[in-house]
Amino acid sequence: MTDSSDIPESSGPAAADPDDPNVRELATIPAVEVITRSAVMLMSAAAEKLGLSDADPEESPHLDLDEARRLITALAGLVTASVEYLGPHAGPVRDGLKTLQLAFREASAAPDEPGHGPGEKYTGPVW
């Protein structure tokens, strides 16, 4: 068990130097940027879990369709809930989501019926 006295006081986000110009306070970041960054993180993680970063996705040591399904569904929920706030970012984010949904279908040995794939309860069927 870790005693709180074992944790250095200067660790974690609160330890950031406020005078460092590379550090931005969370309160100063526009919501659309937080949402977009979150979407990009979910997209990147899902692509990794689909093996898309490897030359042969089917042989990727990172291939995990169960994890990819969860990430794509979370991404679909985020995109659907926030699309009105994304402005010009909405199109590329939606395209990225659809690409991942189609890649998931292609990677599946037994693809889900249209409308039942990851995130499709939020986006509708993806063809």
JSON list of C-alpha atoms in Angstrom, two decimals:
[
{"chain": "A", "resi": 1, "resn": "MET", "atom": "CA", "xyz": [0.00, 0.00, 0.00]},
{"chain": "A", "resi": 2, "resn": "THR", "atom": "CA", "xyz": [1.29, 3.45, -0.83]},
{"chain": "A", "resi": 3, "resn": "ASP", "atom": "CA", "xyz": [1.43, 6.06, 1.88]},
{"chain": "A", "resi": 4, "resn": "SER", "atom": "CA", "xyz": [0.55, 9.56, 0.73]},
{"chain": "A", "resi": 5, "resn": "SER", "atom": "CA", "xyz": [3.91, 10.69, 2.07]},
{"chain": "A", "resi": 6, "resn": "ASP", "atom": "CA", "xyz": [5.54, 8.49, -0.62]},
{"chain": "A", "resi": 7, "resn": "ILE", "atom": "CA", "xyz": [4.05, 10.57, -3.44]},
{"chain": "A", "resi": 8, "resn": "PRO", "atom": "CA", "xyz": [6.15, 13.58, -4.40]},
{"chain": "A", "resi": 9, "resn": "GLU", "atom": "CA", "xyz": [4.25, 16.84, -4.11]},
{"chain": "A", "resi": 10, "resn": "SER", "atom": "CA", "xyz": [5.59, 18.04, -7.45]},
{"chain": "A", "resi": 11, "resn": "SER", "atom": "CA", "xyz": [4.15, 15.19, -9.53]},
{"chain": "A", "resi": 12, "resn": "GLY", "atom": "CA", "xyz": [1.13, 15.31, -11.80]},
{"chain": "A", "resi": 13, "resn": "PRO", "atom": "CA", "xyz": [-0.55, 18.02, -13.87]},
{"chain": "A", "resi": 14, "resn": "ALA", "atom": "CA", "xyz": [-0.71, 20.47, -10.97]},
{"chain": "A", "resi": 15, "resn": "ALA", "atom": "CA", "xyz": [3.09, 20.48, -10.91]},
{"chain": "A", "resi": 16, "resn": "ALA", "atom": "CA", "xyz": [3.32, 22.15, -14.34]},
{"chain": "A", "resi": 17, "resn": "ASP", "atom": "CA", "xyz": [5.30, 25.37, -14.37]},
{"chain": "A", "resi": 18, "resn": "PRO", "atom": "CA", "xyz": [2.72, 28.12, -14.93]},
{"chain": "A", "resi": 19, "resn": "ASP", "atom": "CA", "xyz": [5.41, 30.32, -16.48]},
{"chain": "A", "resi": 20, "resn": "ASP", "atom": "CA", "xyz": [6.25, 27.70, -19.13]},
{"chain": "A", "resi": 21, "resn": "PRO", "atom": "CA", "xyz": [4.80, 28.96, -22.45]},
{"chain": "A", "resi": 22, "resn": "ASN", "atom": "CA", "xyz": [4.31, 25.36, -23.62]},
{"chain": "A", "resi": 23, "resn": "VAL", "atom": "CA", "xyz": [1.87, 24.64, -20.79]},
{"chain": "A", "resi": 24, "resn": "ARG", "atom": "CA", "xyz": [-1.76, 25.63, -21.35]},
{"chain": "A", "resi": 25, "resn": "GLU", "atom": "CA", "xyz": [-4.27, 25.75, -18.56]},
{"chain": "A", "resi": 26, "resn": "LEU", "atom": "CA", "xyz": [-7.22, 23.48, -19.29]},
{"chain": "A", "resi": 27, "resn": "ALA", "atom": "CA", "xyz": [-9.59, 26.37, -18.67]},
{"chain": "A", "resi": 28, "resn": "THR", "atom": "CA", "xyz": [-8.08, 28.32, -21.59]},
{"chain": "A", "resi": 29, "resn": "ILE", "atom": "CA", "xyz": [-8.54, 25.57, -24.17]},
{"chain": "A", "resi": 30, "resn": "PRO", "atom": "CA", "xyz": [-11.71, 25.98, -26.27]},
{"chain": "A", "resi": 31, "resn": "ALA", "atom": "CA", "xyz": [-14.25, 23.16, -25.92]},
{"chain": "A", "resi": 32, "resn": "VAL", "atom": "CA", "xyz": [-14.08, 22.34, -29.64]},
{"chain": "A", "resi": 33, "resn": "GLU", "atom": "CA", "xyz": [-10.34, 21.69, -29.28]},
{"chain": "A", "resi": 34, "resn": "VAL", "atom": "CA", "xyz": [-10.84, 19.39, -26.28]},
{"chain": "A", "resi": 35, "resn": "ILE", "atom": "CA", "xyz": [-13.57, 17.48, -28.15]},
{"chain": "A", "resi": 36, "resn": "THR", "atom": "CA", "xyz": [-11.50, 17.23, -31.34]},
{"chain": "A", "resi": 37, "resn": "ARG", "atom": "CA", "xyz": [-8.39, 16.08, -29.48]},
{"chain": "A", "resi": 38, "resn": "SER", "atom": "CA", "xyz": [-10.46, 13.46, -27.66]},
{"chain": "A", "resi": 39, "resn": "ALA", "atom": "CA", "xyz": [-11.89, 12.25, -30.98]},
{"chain": "A", "resi": 40, "resn": "VAL", "atom": "CA", "xyz": [-8.42, 12.05, -32.53]},
{"chain": "A", "resi": 41, "resn": "MET", "atom": "CA", "xyz": [-7.16, 10.05, -29.53]},
{"chain": "A", "resi": 42, "resn": "LEU", "atom": "CA", "xyz": [-10.08, 7.62, -29.82]},
{"chain": "A", "resi": 43, "resn": "MET", "atom": "CA", "xyz": [-9.51, 7.31, -33.59]},
{"chain": "A", "resi": 44, "resn": "SER", "atom": "CA", "xyz": [-5.80, 6.64, -33.14]},
{"chain": "A", "resi": 45, "resn": "ALA", "atom": "CA", "xyz": [-6.39, 4.04, -30.44]},
{"chain": "A", "resi": 46, "resn": "ALA", "atom": "CA", "xyz": [-9.07, 2.29, -32.52]},
{"chain": "A", "resi": 47, "resn": "ALA", "atom": "CA", "xyz": [-6.79, 2.26, -35.58]},
{"chain": "A", "resi": 48, "resn": "GLU", "atom": "CA", "xyz": [-4.06, 0.62, -33.47]},
{"chain": "A", "resi": 49, "resn": "LYS", "atom": "CA", "xyz": [-6.52, -1.99, -32.16]},
{"chain": "A", "resi": 50, "resn": "LEU", "atom": "CA", "xyz": [-7.55, -2.70, -35.77]},
{"chain": "A", "resi": 51, "resn": "GLY", "atom": "CA", "xyz": [-3.87, -3.25, -36.65]},
{"chain": "A", "resi": 52, "resn": "LEU", "atom": "CA", "xyz": [-3.94, -0.42, -39.18]},
{"chain": "A", "resi": 53, "resn": "SER", "atom": "CA", "xyz": [-0.49, 0.85, -38.21]},
{"chain": "A", "resi": 54, "resn": "ASP", "atom": "CA", "xyz": [1.12, -2.40, -39.38]},
{"chain": "A", "resi": 55, "resn": "ALA", "atom": "CA", "xyz": [1.91, -3.45, -42.93]},
{"chain": "A", "resi": 56, "resn": "ASP", "atom": "CA", "xyz": [-0.33, -6.51, -42.49]},
{"chain": "A", "resi": 57, "resn": "PRO", "atom": "CA", "xyz": [-3.15, -5.64, -40.09]},
{"chain": "A", "resi": 58, "resn": "GLU", "atom": "CA", "xyz": [-4.21, -9.29, -39.77]},
{"chain": "A", "resi": 59, "resn": "GLU", "atom": "CA", "xyz": [-0.79, -10.13, -38.33]},
{"chain": "A", "resi": 60, "resn": "SER", "atom": "CA", "xyz": [-0.56, -7.11, -36.03]},
{"chain": "A", "resi": 61, "resn": "PRO", "atom": "CA", "xyz": [0.32, -7.92, -32.42]},
{"chain": "A", "resi": 62, "resn": "HIS", "atom": "CA", "xyz": [-2.03, -5.05, -31.46]},
{"chain": "A", "resi": 63, "resn": "LEU", "atom": "CA", "xyz": [-5.11, -6.45, -33.25]},
{"chain": "A", "resi": 64, "resn": "ASP", "atom": "CA", "xyz": [-7.95, -6.63, -30.74]},
{"chain": "A", "resi": 65, "resn": "LEU", "atom": "CA", "xyz": [-11.42, -6.31, -32.23]},
{"chain": "A", "resi": 66, "resn": "ASP", "atom": "CA", "xyz": [-13.17, -6.30, -28.86]},
{"chain": "A", "resi": 67, "resn": "GLU", "atom": "CA", "xyz": [-11.14, -3.27, -27.78]},
{"chain": "A", "resi": 68, "resn": "ALA", "atom": "CA", "xyz": [-11.57, -1.64, -31.20]},
{"chain": "A", "resi": 69, "resn": "ARG", "atom": "CA", "xyz": [-15.37, -2.05, -30.93]},
{"chain": "A", "resi": 70, "resn": "ARG", "atom": "CA", "xyz": [-15.39, -0.23, -27.59]},
{"chain": "A", "resi": 71, "resn": "LEU", "atom": "CA", "xyz": [-13.24, 2.63, -28.86]},
{"chain": "A", "resi": 72, "resn": "ILE", "atom": "CA", "xyz": [-15.26, 3.06, -32.06]},
{"chain": "A", "resi": 73, "resn": "THR", "atom": "CA", "xyz": [-18.53, 3.04, -30.12]},
{"chain": "A", "resi": 74, "resn": "ALA", "atom": "CA", "xyz": [-17.17, 5.68, -27.71]},
{"chain": "A", "resi": 75, "resn": "LEU", "atom": "CA", "xyz": [-16.00, 7.75, -30.67]},
{"chain": "A", "resi": 76, "resn": "ALA", "atom": "CA", "xyz": [-19.42, 7.48, -32.33]},
{"chain": "A", "resi": 77, "resn": "GLY", "atom": "CA", "xyz": [-21.14, 8.64, -29.16]},
{"chain": "A", "resi": 78, "resn": "LEU", "atom": "CA", "xyz": [-18.78, 11.60, -28.81]},
{"chain": "A", "resi": 79, "resn": "VAL", "atom": "CA", "xyz": [-19.12, 12.61, -32.45]},
{"chain": "A", "resi": 80, "resn": "THR", "atom": "CA", "xyz": [-22.91, 12.27, -32.45]},
{"chain": "A", "resi": 81, "resn": "ALA", "atom": "CA", "xyz": [-23.29, 14.25, -29.24]},
{"chain": "A", "resi": 82, "resn": "SER", "atom": "CA", "xyz": [-20.92, 17.03, -30.25]},
{"chain": "A", "resi": 83, "resn": "VAL", "atom": "CA", "xyz": [-21.27, 17.35, -34.04]},
{"chain": "A", "resi": 84, "resn": "GLU", "atom": "CA", "xyz": [-23.08, 20.69, -33.76]},
{"chain": "A", "resi": 85, "resn": "TYR", "atom": "CA", "xyz": [-20.07, 22.18, -31.97]},
{"chain": "A", "resi": 86, "resn": "LEU", "atom": "CA", "xyz": [-17.36, 20.87, -34.29]},
{"chain": "A", "resi": 87, "resn": "GLY", "atom": "CA", "xyz": [-17.96, 23.32, -37.12]},
{"chain": "A", "resi": 88, "resn": "PRO", "atom": "CA", "xyz": [-15.51, 22.67, -39.98]},
{"chain": "A", "resi": 89, "resn": "HIS", "atom": "CA", "xyz": [-14.01, 19.75, -38.05]},
{"chain": "A", "resi": 90, "resn": "ALA", "atom": "CA", "xyz": [-17.28, 17.77, -38.18]},
{"chain": "A", "resi": 91, "resn": "GLY", "atom": "CA", "xyz": [-16.80, 16.41, -41.71]},
{"chain": "A", "resi": 92, "resn": "PRO", "atom": "CA", "xyz": [-13.27, 15.04, -41.25]},
{"chain": "A", "resi": 93, "resn": "VAL", "atom": "CA", "xyz": [-14.13, 13.57, -37.84]},
{"chain": "A", "resi": 94, "resn": "ARG", "atom": "CA", "xyz": [-17.23, 11.86, -39.24]},
{"chain": "A", "resi": 95, "resn": "ASP", "atom": "CA", "xyz": [-15.20, 10.55, -42.20]},
{"chain": "A", "resi": 96, "resn": "GLY", "atom": "CA", "xyz": [-12.59, 9.14, -39.82]},
{"chain": "A", "resi": 97, "resn": "LEU", "atom": "CA", "xyz": [-15.28, 7.44, -37.78]},
{"chain": "A", "resi": 98, "resn": "LYS", "atom": "CA", "xyz": [-16.89, 5.90, -40.87]},
{"chain": "A", "resi": 99, "resn": "THR", "atom": "CA", "xyz": [-13.50, 4.68, -42.11]},
{"chain": "A", "resi": 100, "resn": "LEU", "atom": "CA", "xyz": [-12.88, 2.94, -38.78]},
{"chain": "A", "resi": 101, "resn": "GLN", "atom": "CA", "xyz": [-16.35, 1.40, -38.80]},
{"chain": "A", "resi": 102, "resn": "LEU", "atom": "CA", "xyz": [-15.75, 0.01, -42.30]},
{"chain": "A", "resi": 103, "resn": "ALA", "atom": "CA", "xyz": [-12.26, -1.22, -41.36]},
{"chain": "A", "resi": 104, "resn": "PHE", "atom": "CA", "xyz": [-13.78, -3.01, -38.38]},
{"chain": "A", "resi": 105, "resn": "ARG", "atom": "CA", "xyz": [-16.33, -4.71, -40.61]},
{"chain": "A", "resi": 106, "resn": "GLU", "atom": "CA", "xyz": [-13.58, -5.76, -43.01]},
{"chain": "A", "resi": 107, "resn": "ALA", "atom": "CA", "xyz": [-11.40, -7.12, -40.18]},
{"chain": "A", "resi": 108, "resn": "SER", "atom": "CA", "xyz": [-14.22, -9.17, -38.66]},
{"chain": "A", "resi": 109, "resn": "ALA", "atom": "CA", "xyz": [-14.41, -12.87, -39.47]},
{"chain": "A", "resi": 110, "resn": "ALA", "atom": "CA", "xyz": [-18.20, -12.67, -39.08]},
{"chain": "A", "resi": 111, "resn": "PRO", "atom": "CA", "xyz": [-19.18, -9.04, -39.77]},
{"chain": "A", "resi": 112, "resn": "ASP", "atom": "CA", "xyz": [-22.09, -7.54, -37.87]},
{"chain": "A", "resi": 113, "resn": "GLU", "atom": "CA", "xyz": [-25.33, -6.91, -39.72]},
{"chain": "A", "resi": 114, "resn": "PRO", "atom": "CA", "xyz": [-25.64, -3.32, -40.95]},
{"chain": "A", "resi": 115, "resn": "GLY", "atom": "CA", "xyz": [-26.84, -1.20, -38.06]},
{"chain": "A", "resi": 116, "resn": "HIS", "atom": "CA", "xyz": [-25.29, -3.49, -35.44]},
{"chain": "A", "resi": 117, "resn": "GLY", "atom": "CA", "xyz": [-21.60, -2.69, -35.91]},
{"chain": "A", "resi": 118, "resn": "PRO", "atom": "CA", "xyz": [-19.57, -0.60, -33.49]},
{"chain": "A", "resi": 119, "resn": "GLY", "atom": "CA", "xyz": [-21.12, 2.81, -32.97]},
{"chain": "A", "resi": 120, "resn": "GLU", "atom": "CA", "xyz": [-23.91, 2.22, -35.47]},
{"chain": "A", "resi": 121, "resn": "LYS", "atom": "CA", "xyz": [-26.57, 2.67, -32.81]},
{"chain": "A", "resi": 122, "resn": "TYR", "atom": "CA", "xyz": [-25.42, 6.32, -32.81]},
{"chain": "A", "resi": 123, "resn": "THR", "atom": "CA", "xyz": [-24.55, 6.81, -36.49]},
{"chain": "A", "resi": 124, "resn": "GLY", "atom": "CA", "xyz": [-26.98, 4.50, -38.21]},
{"chain": "A", "resi": 125, "resn": "PRO", "atom": "CA", "xyz": [-25.88, 1.74, -40.62]},
{"chain": "A", "resi": 126, "resn": "VAL", "atom": "CA", "xyz": [-22.53, 2.19, -42.33]},
{"chain": "A", "resi": 127, "resn": "TRP", "atom": "CA", "xyz": [-22.10, 0.83, -45.86]}
]
